[in-house]
Amino acid sequence: DADVTQTPRNRITKTGKRIMLECSQTKGHDRMYWYRQDPGLGLRLIYYSFDVKDINKGEISDGYSVSRQAQAKFSLSLESAIPNQTALYFCATSDSGASASNEQFFGPGTRLTVL
Amino acid sequence: EDQVTQSPEALRLQEGESSSLNCSYTVSGLRGLFWYRQDPGKGPEFLFTLYSAGEEKEKERLKATLTKKESFLHITAPKPEDSATYLCAVPDRGSTLGRLYFGRGTQLTVWP
């Protein structure tokens, strides 16, 4: 089974709709991240969290919100989707432990299309 | 200003034709440089972490090296299954939270 899972894997929605993307991990990591990927722009950080009580904005947080429901769950919401939020979204995790090397492990991605 | 710049953007190699991908970074006080492989429509897959100039790591046909200003990913005798986008990333200098800055990647195509 995958260590980092994302649901849904694909979603098509209409402008103005509220959308939630979910991420779960079984790696036991405390840090979780949401990125979006657009052709030619690479991976850009939306939000990150280093524990259940900590939420931080990334480079491009406008139009998005997040919830860290548990150490293993981190969800991303688009309150009112717009077409330029069409992208591939990735969740990632990393470990902050003393022996951790800080690499991030990614989920399989959610392809979101906003019409 | 980009923290990480990768070149070339795209590279086409014939099977067996060795080459190198470049990742240059501007962040000072480097606390690790990461290489990832990404297949189309999938999440990035971790390959290597390098911490200090002169360090090298190998995995099958891939070898990553690090200098004070850049890293190279050398691909020796590539095969078609090595075709993917290769990403490098560095941590944010001021962050203790593991934030990474990613380059835009090099799209590698290896043809038979």
GROMACS .gro file of N, CA, C and O in nm, chain B residues 16 21 28 37 49 58 76 98 100 107-109:
model
   48
  131GLY      N    1   2.220   0.457  -2.440
  131GLY     CA    2   2.363   0.437  -2.429
  131GLY      C    3   2.447   0.563  -2.433
  131GLY      O    4   2.567   0.559  -2.404
  136LEU      N    5   2.290   1.637  -1.625
  136LEU     CA    6   2.192   1.742  -1.601
  136LEU      C    7   2.249   1.832  -1.493
  136LEU      O    8   2.317   1.787  -1.401
  143SER      N    9   2.238   3.041   0.024
  143SER     CA   10   2.364   3.025   0.095
  143SER      C   11   2.343   2.935   0.216
  143SER      O   12   2.230   2.914   0.261
  152ARG      N   13   1.294   1.211  -0.925
  152ARG     CA   14   1.251   1.171  -1.058
  152ARG      C   15   1.100   1.180  -1.061
  152ARG      O   16   1.031   1.137  -0.966
  164THR      N   17   1.998   1.263  -0.163
  164THR     CA   18   2.026   1.384  -0.088
  164THR      C   19   2.177   1.402  -0.082
  164THR      O   20   2.250   1.306  -0.053
  173GLU      N   21   2.529   0.732  -0.583
  173GLU     CA   22   2.497   0.658  -0.704
  173GLU      C   23   2.378   0.566  -0.683
  173GLU      O   24   2.355   0.514  -0.573
  191THR      N   25   2.468   0.750  -1.699
  191THR     CA   26   2.562   0.668  -1.775
  191THR      C   27   2.486   0.559  -1.850
  191THR      O   28   2.408   0.486  -1.792
  213GLY      N   29   1.155   2.249   0.684
  213GLY     CA   30   1.175   2.160   0.571
  213GLY      C   31   1.115   2.211   0.443
  213GLY      O   32   1.092   2.133   0.351
  215LEU      N   33   1.103   2.334   0.081
  215LEU     CA   34   1.194   2.313  -0.030
  215LEU      C   35   1.161   2.407  -0.146
  215LEU      O   36   1.044   2.431  -0.175
  222GLN      N   37   1.345   1.762  -1.855
  222GLN     CA   38   1.269   1.652  -1.913
  222GLN      C   39   1.363   1.569  -2.000
  222GLN      O   40   1.408   1.616  -2.104
  223LEU      N   41   1.390   1.448  -1.956
  223LEU     CA   42   1.482   1.359  -2.028
  223LEU      C   43   1.404   1.256  -2.109
  223LEU      O   44   1.315   1.190  -2.056
  224THR      N   45   1.440   1.246  -2.235
  224THR     CA   46   1.383   1.143  -2.322
  224THR      C   47   1.498   1.059  -2.375
  224THR      O   48   1.593   1.113  -2.433
   0.00000   0.00000   0.00000
